[in-house]
PDB file of C-alpha atoms and ligand atoms in Angstrom:
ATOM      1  CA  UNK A   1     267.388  56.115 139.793  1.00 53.00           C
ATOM      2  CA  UNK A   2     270.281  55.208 141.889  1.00 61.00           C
ATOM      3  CA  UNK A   3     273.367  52.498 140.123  1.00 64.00           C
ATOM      4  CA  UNK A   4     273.879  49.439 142.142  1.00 68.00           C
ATOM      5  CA  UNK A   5     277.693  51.212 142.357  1.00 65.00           C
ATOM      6  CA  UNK A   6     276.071  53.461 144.956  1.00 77.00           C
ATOM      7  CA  UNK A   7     276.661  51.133 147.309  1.00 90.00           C
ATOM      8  CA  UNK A   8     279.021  48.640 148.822  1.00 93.00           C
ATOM      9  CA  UNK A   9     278.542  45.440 147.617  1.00 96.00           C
ATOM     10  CA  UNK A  10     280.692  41.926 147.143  1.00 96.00           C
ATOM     11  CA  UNK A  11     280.910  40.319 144.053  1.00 97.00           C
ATOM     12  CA  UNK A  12     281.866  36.328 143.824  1.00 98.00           C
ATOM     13  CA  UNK A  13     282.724  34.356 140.996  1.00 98.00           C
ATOM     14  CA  UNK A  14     283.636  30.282 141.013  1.00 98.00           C
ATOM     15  CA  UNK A  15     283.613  27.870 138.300  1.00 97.00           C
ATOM     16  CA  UNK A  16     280.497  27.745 140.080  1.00 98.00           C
ATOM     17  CA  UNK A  17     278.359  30.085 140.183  1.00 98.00           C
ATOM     18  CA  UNK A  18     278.671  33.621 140.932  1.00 98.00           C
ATOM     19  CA  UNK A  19     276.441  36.176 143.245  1.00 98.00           C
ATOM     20  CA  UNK A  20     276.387  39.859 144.557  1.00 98.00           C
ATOM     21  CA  UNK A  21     275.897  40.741 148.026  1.00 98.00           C
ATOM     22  CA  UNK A  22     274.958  43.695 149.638  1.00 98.00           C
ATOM     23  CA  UNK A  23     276.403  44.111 153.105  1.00 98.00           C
ATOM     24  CA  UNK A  24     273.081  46.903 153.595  1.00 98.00           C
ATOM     25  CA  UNK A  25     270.354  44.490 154.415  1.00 98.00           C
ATOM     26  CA  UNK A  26     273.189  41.434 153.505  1.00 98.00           C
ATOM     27  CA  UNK A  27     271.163  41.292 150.753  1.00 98.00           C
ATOM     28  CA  UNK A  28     271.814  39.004 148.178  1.00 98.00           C
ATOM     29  CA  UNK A  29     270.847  40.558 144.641  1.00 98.00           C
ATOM     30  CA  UNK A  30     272.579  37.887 141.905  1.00 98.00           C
ATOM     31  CA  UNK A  31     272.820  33.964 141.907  1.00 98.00           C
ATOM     32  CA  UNK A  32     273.564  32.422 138.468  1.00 98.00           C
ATOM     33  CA  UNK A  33     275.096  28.703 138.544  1.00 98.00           C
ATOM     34  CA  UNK A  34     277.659  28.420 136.071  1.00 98.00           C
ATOM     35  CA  UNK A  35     275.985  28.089 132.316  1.00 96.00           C
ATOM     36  CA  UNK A  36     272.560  28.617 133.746  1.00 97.00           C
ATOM     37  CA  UNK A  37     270.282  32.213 133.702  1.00 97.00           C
ATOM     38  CA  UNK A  38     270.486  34.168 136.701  1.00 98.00           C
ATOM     39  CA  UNK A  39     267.673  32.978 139.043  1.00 99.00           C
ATOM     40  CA  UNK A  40     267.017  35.796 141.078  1.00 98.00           C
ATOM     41  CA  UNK A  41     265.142  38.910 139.752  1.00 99.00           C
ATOM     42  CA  UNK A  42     266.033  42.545 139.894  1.00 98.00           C
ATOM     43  CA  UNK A  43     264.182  45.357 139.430  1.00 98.00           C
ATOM     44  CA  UNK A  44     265.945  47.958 137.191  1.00 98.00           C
ATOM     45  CA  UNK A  45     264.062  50.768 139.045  1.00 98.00           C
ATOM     46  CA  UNK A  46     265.724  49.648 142.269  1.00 97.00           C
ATOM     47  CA  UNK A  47     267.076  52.313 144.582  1.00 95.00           C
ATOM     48  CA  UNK A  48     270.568  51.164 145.703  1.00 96.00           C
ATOM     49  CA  UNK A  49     271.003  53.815 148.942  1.00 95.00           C
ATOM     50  CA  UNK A  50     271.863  54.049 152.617  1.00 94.00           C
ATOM     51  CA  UNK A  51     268.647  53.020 154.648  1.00 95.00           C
ATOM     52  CA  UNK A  52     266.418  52.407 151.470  1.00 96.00           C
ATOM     53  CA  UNK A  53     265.103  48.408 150.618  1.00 98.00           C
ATOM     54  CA  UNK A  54     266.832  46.884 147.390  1.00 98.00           C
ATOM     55  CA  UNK A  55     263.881  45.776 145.089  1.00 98.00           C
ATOM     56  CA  UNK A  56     264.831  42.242 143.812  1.00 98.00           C
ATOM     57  CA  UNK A  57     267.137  39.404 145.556  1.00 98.00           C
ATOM     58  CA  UNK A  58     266.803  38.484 148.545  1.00 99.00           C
ATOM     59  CA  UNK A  59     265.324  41.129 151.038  1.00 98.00           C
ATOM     60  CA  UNK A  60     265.118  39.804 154.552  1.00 98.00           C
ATOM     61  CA  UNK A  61     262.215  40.800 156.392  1.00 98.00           C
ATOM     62  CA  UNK A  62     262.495  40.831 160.662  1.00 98.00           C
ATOM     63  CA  UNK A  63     261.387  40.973 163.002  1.00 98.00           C
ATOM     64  CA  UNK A  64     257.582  41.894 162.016  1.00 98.00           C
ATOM     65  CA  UNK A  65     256.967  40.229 158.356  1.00 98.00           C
ATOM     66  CA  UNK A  66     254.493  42.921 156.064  1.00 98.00           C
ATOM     67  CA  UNK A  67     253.349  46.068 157.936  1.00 97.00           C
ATOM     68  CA  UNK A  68     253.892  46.251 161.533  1.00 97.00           C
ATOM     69  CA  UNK A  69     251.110  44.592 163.605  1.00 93.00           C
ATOM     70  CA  UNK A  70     249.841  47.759 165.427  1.00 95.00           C
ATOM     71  CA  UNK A  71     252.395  50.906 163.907  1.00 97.00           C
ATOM     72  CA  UNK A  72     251.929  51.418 160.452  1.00 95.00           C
ATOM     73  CA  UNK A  73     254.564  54.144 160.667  1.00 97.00           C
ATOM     74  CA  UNK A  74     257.359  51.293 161.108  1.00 98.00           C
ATOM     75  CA  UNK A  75     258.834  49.994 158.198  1.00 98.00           C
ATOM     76  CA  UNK A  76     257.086  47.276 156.260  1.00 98.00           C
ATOM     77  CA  UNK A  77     258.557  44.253 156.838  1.00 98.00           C
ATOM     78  CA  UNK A  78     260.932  45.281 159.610  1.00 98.00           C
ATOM     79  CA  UNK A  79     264.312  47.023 159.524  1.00 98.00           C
ATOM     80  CA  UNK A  80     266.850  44.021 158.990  1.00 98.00           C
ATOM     81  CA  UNK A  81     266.975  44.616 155.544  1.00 98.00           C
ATOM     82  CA  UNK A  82     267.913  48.608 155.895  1.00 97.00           C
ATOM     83  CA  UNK A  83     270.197  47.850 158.975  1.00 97.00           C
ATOM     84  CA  UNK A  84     274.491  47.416 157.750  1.00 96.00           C
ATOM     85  CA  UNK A  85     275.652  44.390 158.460  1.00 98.00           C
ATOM     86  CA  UNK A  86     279.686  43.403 158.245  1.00 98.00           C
ATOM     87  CA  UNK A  87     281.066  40.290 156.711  1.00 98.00           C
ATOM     88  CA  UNK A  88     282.404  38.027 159.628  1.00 98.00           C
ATOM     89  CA  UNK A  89     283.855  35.488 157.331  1.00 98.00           C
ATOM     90  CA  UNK A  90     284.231  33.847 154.082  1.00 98.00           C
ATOM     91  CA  UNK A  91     285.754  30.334 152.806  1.00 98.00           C
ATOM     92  CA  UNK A  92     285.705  27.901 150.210  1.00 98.00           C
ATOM     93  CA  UNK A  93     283.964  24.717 150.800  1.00 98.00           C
ATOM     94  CA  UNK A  94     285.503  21.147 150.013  1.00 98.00           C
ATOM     95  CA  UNK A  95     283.031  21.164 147.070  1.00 97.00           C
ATOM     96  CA  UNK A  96     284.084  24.457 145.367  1.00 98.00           C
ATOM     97  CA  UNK A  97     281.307  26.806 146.793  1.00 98.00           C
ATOM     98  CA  UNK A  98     281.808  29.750 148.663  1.00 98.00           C
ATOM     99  CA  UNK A  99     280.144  30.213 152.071  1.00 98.00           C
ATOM    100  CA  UNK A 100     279.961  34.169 153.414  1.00 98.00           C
ATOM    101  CA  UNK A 101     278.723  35.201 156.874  1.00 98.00           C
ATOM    102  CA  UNK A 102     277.138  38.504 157.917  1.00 98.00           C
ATOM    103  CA  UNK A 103     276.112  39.876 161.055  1.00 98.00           C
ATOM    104  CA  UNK A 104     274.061  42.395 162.565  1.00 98.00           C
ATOM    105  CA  UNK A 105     272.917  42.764 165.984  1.00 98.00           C
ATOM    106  CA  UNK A 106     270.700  45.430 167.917  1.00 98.00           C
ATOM    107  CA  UNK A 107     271.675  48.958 168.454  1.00 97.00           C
ATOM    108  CA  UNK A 108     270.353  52.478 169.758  1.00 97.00           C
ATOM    109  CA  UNK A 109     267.899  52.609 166.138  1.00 96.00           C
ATOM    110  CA  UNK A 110     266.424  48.910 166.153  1.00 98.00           C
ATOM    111  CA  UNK A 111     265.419  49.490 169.721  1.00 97.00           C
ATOM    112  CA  UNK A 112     263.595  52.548 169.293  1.00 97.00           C
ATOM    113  CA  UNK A 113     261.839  50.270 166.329  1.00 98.00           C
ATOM    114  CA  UNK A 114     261.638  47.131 168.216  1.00 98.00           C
ATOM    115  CA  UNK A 115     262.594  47.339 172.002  1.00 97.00           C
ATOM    116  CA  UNK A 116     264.745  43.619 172.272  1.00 98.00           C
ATOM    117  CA  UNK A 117     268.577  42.832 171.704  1.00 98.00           C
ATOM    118  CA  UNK A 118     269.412  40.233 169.069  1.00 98.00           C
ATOM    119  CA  UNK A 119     272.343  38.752 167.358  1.00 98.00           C
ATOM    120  CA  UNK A 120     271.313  38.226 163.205  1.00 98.00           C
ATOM    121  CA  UNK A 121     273.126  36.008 161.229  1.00 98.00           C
ATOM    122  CA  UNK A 122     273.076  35.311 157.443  1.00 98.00           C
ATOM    123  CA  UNK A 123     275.128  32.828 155.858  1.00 98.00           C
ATOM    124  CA  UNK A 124     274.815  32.180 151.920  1.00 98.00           C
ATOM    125  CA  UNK A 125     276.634  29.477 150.313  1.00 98.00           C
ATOM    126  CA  UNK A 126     276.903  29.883 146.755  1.00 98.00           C
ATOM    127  CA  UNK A 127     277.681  27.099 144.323  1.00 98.00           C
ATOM    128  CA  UNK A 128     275.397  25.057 142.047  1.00 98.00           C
ATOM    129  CA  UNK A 129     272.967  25.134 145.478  1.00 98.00           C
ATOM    130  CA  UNK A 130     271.573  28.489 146.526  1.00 98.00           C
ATOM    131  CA  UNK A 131     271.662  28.019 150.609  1.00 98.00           C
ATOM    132  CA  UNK A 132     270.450  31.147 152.535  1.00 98.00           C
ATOM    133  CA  UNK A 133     270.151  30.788 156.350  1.00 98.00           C
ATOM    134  CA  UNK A 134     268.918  33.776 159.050  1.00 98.00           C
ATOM    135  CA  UNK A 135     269.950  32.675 162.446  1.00 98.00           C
ATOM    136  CA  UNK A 136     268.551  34.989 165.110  1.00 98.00           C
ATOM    137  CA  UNK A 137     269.439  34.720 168.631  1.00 98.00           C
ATOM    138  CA  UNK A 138     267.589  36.684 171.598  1.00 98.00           C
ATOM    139  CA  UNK A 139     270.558  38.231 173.115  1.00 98.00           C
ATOM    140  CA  UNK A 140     268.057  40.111 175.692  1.00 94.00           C
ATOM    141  CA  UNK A 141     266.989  39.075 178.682  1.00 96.00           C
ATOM    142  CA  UNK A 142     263.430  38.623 178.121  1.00 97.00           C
ATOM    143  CA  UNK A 143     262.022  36.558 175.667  1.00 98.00           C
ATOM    144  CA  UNK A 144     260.939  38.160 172.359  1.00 98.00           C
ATOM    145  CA  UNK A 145     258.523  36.795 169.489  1.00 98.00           C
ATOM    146  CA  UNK A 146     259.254  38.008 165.982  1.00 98.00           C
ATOM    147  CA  UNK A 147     257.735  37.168 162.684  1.00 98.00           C
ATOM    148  CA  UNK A 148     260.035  37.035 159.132  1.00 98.00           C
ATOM    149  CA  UNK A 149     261.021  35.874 155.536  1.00 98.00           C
ATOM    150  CA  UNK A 150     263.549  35.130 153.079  1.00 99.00           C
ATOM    151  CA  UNK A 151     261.842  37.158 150.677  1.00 99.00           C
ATOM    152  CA  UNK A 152     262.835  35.874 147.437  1.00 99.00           C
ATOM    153  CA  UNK A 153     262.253  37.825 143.778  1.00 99.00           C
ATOM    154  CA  UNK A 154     262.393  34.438 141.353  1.00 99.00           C
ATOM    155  CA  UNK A 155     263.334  35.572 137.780  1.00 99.00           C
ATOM    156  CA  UNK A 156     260.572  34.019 135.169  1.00 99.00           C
ATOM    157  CA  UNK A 157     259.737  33.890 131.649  1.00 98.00           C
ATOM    158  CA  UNK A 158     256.506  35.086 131.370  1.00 98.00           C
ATOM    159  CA  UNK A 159     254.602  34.699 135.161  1.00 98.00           C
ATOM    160  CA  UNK A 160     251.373  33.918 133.598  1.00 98.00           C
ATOM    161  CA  UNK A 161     252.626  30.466 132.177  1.00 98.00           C
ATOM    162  CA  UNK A 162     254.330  29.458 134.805  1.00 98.00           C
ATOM    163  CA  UNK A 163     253.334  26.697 137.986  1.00 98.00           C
ATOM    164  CA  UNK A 164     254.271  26.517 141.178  1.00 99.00           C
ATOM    165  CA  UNK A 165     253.824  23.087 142.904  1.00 99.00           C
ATOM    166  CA  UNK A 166     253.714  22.070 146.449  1.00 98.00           C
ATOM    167  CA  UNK A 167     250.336  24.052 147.681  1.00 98.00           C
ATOM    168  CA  UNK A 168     248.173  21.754 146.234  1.00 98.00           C
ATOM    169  CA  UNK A 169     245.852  21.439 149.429  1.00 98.00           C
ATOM    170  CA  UNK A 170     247.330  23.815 151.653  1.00 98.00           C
ATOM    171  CA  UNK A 171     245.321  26.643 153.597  1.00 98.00           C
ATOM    172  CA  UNK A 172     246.035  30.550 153.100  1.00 98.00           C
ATOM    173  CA  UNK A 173     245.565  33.850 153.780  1.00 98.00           C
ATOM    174  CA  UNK A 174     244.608  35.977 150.534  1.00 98.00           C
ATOM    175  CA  UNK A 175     246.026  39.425 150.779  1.00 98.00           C
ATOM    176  CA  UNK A 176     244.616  40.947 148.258  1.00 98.00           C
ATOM    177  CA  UNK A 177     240.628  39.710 148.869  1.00 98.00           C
ATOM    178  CA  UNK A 178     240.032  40.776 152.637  1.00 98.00           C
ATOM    179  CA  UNK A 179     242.804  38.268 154.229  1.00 98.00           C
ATOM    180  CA  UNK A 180     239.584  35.362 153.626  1.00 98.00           C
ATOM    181  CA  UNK A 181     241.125  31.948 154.827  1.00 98.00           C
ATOM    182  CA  UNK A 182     240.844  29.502 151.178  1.00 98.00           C
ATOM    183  CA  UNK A 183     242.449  26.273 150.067  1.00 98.00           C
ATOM    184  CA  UNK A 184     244.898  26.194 147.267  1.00 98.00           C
ATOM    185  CA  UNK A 185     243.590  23.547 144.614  1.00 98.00           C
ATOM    186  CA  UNK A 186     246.837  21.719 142.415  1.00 98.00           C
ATOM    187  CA  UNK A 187     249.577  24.429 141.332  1.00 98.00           C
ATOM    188  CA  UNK A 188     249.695  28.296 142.219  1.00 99.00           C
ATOM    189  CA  UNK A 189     249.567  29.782 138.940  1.00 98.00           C
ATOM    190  CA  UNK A 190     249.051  33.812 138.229  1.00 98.00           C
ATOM    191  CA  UNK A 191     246.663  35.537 136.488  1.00 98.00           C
ATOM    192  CA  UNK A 192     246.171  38.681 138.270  1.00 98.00           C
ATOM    193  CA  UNK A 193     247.396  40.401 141.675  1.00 98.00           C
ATOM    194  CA  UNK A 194     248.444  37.750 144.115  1.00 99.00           C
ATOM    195  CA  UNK A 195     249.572  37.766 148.114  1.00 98.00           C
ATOM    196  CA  UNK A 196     249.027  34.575 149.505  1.00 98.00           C
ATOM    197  CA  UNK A 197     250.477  33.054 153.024  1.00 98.00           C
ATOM    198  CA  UNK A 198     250.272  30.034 152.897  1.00 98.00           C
ATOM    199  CA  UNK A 199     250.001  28.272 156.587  1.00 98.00           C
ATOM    200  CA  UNK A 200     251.359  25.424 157.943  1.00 98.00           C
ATOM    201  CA  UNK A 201     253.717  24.007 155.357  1.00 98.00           C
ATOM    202  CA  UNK A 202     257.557  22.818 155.482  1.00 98.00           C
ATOM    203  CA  UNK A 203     256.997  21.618 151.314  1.00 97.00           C
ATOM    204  CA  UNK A 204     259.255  22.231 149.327  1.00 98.00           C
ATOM    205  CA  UNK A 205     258.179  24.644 146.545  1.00 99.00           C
ATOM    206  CA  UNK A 206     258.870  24.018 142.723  1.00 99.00           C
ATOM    207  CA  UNK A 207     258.851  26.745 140.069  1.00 99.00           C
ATOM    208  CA  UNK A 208     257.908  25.081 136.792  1.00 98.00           C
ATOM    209  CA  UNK A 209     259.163  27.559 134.018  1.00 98.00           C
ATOM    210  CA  UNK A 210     258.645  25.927 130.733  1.00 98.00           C
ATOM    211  CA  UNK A 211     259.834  29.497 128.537  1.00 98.00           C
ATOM    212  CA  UNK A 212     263.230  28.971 130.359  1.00 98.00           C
ATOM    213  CA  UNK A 213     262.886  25.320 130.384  1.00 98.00           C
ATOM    214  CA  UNK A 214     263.811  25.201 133.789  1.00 98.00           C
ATOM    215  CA  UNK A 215     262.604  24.325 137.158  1.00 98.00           C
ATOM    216  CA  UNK A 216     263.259  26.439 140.486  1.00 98.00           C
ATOM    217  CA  UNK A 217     263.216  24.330 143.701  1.00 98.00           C
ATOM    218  CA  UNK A 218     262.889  25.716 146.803  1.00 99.00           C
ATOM    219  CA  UNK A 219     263.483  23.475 149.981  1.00 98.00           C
ATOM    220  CA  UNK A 220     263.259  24.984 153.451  1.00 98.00           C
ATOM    221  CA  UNK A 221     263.480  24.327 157.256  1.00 98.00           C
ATOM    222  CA  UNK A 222     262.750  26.417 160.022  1.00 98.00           C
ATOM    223  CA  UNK A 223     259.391  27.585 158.281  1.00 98.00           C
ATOM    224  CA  UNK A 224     256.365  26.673 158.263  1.00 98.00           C
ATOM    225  CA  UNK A 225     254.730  29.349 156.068  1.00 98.00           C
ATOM    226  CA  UNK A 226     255.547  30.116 151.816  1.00 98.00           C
ATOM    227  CA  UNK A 227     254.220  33.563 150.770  1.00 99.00           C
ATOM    228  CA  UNK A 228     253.606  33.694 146.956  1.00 99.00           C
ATOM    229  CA  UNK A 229     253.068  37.631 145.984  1.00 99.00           C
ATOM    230  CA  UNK A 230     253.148  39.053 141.977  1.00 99.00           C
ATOM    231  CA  UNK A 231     251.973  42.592 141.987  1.00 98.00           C
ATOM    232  CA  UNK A 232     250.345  42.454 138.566  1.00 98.00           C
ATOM    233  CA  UNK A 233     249.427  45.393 137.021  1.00 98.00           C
ATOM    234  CA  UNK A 234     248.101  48.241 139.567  1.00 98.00           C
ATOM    235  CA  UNK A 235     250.107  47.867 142.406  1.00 98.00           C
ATOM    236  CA  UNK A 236     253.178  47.805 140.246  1.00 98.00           C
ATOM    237  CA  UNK A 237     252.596  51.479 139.039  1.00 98.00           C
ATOM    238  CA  UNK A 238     252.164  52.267 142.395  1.00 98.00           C
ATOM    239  CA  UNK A 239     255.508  51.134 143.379  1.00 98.00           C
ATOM    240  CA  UNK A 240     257.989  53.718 142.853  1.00 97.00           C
ATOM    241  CA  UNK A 241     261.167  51.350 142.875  1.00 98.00           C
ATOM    242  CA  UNK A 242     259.365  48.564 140.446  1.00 98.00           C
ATOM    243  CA  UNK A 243     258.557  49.603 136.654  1.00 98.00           C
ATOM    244  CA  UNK A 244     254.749  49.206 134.862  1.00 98.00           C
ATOM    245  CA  UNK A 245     255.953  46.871 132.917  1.00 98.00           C
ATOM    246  CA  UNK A 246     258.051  44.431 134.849  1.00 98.00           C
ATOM    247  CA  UNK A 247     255.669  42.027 137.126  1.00 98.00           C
ATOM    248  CA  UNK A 248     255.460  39.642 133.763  1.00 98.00           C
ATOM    249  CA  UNK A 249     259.323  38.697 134.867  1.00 98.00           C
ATOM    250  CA  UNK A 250     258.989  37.994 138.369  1.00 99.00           C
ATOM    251  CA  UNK A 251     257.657  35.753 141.256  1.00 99.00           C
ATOM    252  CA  UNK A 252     258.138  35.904 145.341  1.00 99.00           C
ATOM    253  CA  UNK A 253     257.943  32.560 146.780  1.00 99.00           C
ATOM    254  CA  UNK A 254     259.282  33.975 150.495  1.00 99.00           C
ATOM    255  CA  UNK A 255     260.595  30.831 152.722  1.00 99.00           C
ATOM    256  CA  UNK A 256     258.327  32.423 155.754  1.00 98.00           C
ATOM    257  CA  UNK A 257     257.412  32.263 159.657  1.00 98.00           C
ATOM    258  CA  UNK A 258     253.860  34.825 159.159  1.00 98.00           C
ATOM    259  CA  UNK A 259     250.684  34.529 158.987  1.00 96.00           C
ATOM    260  CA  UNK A 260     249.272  31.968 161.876  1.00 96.00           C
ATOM    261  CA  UNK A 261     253.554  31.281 162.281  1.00 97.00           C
ATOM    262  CA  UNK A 262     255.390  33.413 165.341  1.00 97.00           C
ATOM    263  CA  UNK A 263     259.255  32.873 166.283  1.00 98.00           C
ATOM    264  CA  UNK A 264     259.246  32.634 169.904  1.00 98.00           C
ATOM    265  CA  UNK A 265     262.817  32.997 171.661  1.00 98.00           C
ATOM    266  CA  UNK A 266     263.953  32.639 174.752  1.00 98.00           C
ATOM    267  CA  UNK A 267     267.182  34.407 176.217  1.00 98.00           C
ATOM    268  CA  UNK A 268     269.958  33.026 174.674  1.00 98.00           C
ATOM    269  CA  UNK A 269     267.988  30.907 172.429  1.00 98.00           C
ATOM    270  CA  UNK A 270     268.567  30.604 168.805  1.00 98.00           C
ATOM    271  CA  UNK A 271     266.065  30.140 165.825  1.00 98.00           C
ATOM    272  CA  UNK A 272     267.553  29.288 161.979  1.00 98.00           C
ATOM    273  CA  UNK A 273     265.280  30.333 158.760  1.00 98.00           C
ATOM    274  CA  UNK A 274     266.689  28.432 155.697  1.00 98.00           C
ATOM    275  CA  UNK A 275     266.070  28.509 151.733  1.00 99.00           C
ATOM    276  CA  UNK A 276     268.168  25.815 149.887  1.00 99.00           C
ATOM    277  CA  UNK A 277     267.498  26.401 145.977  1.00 99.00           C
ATOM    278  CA  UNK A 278     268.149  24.795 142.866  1.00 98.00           C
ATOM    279  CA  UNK A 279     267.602  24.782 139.568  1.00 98.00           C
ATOM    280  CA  UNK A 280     266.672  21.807 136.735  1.00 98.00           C
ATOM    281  CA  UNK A 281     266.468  21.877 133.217  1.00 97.00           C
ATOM    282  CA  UNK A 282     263.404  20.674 131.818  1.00 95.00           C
TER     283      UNK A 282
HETATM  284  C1  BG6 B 301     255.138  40.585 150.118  1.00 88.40           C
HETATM  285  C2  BG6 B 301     253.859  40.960 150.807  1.00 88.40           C
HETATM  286  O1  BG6 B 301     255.810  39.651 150.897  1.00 88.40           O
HETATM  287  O2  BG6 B 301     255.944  41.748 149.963  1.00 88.40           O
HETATM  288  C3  BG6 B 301     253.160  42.021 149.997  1.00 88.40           C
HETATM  289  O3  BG6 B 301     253.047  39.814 150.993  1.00 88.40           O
HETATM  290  C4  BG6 B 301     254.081  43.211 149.775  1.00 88.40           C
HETATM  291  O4  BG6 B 301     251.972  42.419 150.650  1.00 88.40           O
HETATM  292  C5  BG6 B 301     255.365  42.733 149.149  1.00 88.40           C
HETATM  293  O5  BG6 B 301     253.448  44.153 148.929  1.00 88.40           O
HETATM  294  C6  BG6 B 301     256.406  43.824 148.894  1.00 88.40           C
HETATM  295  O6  BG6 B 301     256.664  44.529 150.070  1.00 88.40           O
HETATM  296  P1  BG6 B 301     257.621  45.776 150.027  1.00 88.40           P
HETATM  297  O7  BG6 B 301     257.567  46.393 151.406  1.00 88.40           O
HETATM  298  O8  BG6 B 301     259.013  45.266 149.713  1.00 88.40           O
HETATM  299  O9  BG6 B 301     257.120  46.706 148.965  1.00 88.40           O
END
């Protein structure tokens, strides 16, 4: 296993909160508001190298979210979150928070992936708020559709005693029983291998953690589609970079544009995918 010194990474600390960043991917792997937990999850079997996806944080995943729609040979969930990306700029807010900006754009390897030019954009503001914002803009001249997530590892007591709320009602796709179209009926909760996209909703999500007396909540714009995923038992052994015994700690609810959701730019047009989270004691 690779040490998260392998690679470059920022480190900020405010009376706060404080976070890690990972200018590979501009991945985000630590958020912890001042005398709280940390709310994101890492994996300790994470690989921390050039070109391979960080297990925990914040991955993003564009421009294809999940496998590619007709090349499994691509990289699942698209290359953003492999590509470098350098820090454009970083200042302290009126309200004590830090806000840093990353960018990445197309070059000679993204176009032999994906054959468009874009201009990415992630901006995370870090304070007792958790703000994480892609902006894409279709730098090409031809329009481009694209499909993506703020794929976010949630750290959790014990997943099988947790609740998420703000599905009750809501269609989805379940991943893991033939993609079958089903409603969800009052709060997610997990009890075995989950991968649910859930269609057509701009709710806000809320983790209800009652073994870290805490609640999660996740607001969004720009998407219109939440994936919830916990590998449970199987599919974590079968994950290299994610130990046996660690899906009890964790829980993905990805602020998404998937499923039934495309992105669908124009040239020079612009589209913004934001998480804004926070965190309650209960
Ligand atoms: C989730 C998908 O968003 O990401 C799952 O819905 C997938 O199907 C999971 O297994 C992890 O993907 P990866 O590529 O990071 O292993």
């Amino acid at each position: 296993m690779s040490q998260p010194n392998d690679l470059d990474h920022q480190t900020i600390a405010t009376d706060l909160a404080s976070a890690t960043i990972y200018p590979q991917g501009a991945h985000l792997t630590h958020w912890q508001p001042a005398g709280r937990k940390p709310v994101l999850w890492m994996s300790a079997k994470s690989r921390f190298e050039l070109g391979a996806p960080i297990r925990g944080g914040i991955p993003i995943c564009w421009p294809w979210f999940g496998p590619h729609p007709v090349n499994p040979e691509k990289p699942a969930h698209g290359f953003l979150r492999t590509m470098p990306w350098r820090l454009v700029d970083s200042i302290n807010l009126a309200d004590g928070s830090v806000r840093v900006t990353y960018e990445a754009q197309s070059d000679e390897m993204s176009q032999q992936l994906w054959p468009h030019k874009f201009l990415a954009e992630l901006t995370a503001t870090i304070g007792p708020t958790l703000t994480v914002a892609l902006t894409v803009f279709n730098t090409c001249v031809k329009p481009f559709e694209s499909t993506g997530a703020l794929h976010t590892y949630f750290a959790v007591s014990d997943v099988t005693k947790v609740k998420v709320h703000g599905l009750d009602g809501v269609e989805y796709l379940d991943k893991v029983d033939g993609m079958k179209r089903k409603t969800q009926h009052g709060p997610v909760t997990i009890s075995n291998e989950t991968d649910r996209v859930y269609l057509n909703t701009e709710s806000e999500c809320v983790i209800e953690d009652p073994g870290f007396r805490r609640r999660i909540r996740i607001a969004k714009s720009g998407s219109k589609t939440t994936v919830v995923w916990n590998p449970w038992i199987e599919k974590s052994k079968k994950m290299s970079d994610f130990g046996d015994d660690e899906y009890p700690h964790m829980i993905c609810v990805e602020t998404a544009a998937a499923g039934d959701e495309s992105i669908k730019l124009d040239p020079g047009a612009s589209h913004r995918l934001e998480a804004r989270i926070s965190v309650q004691a209960i």
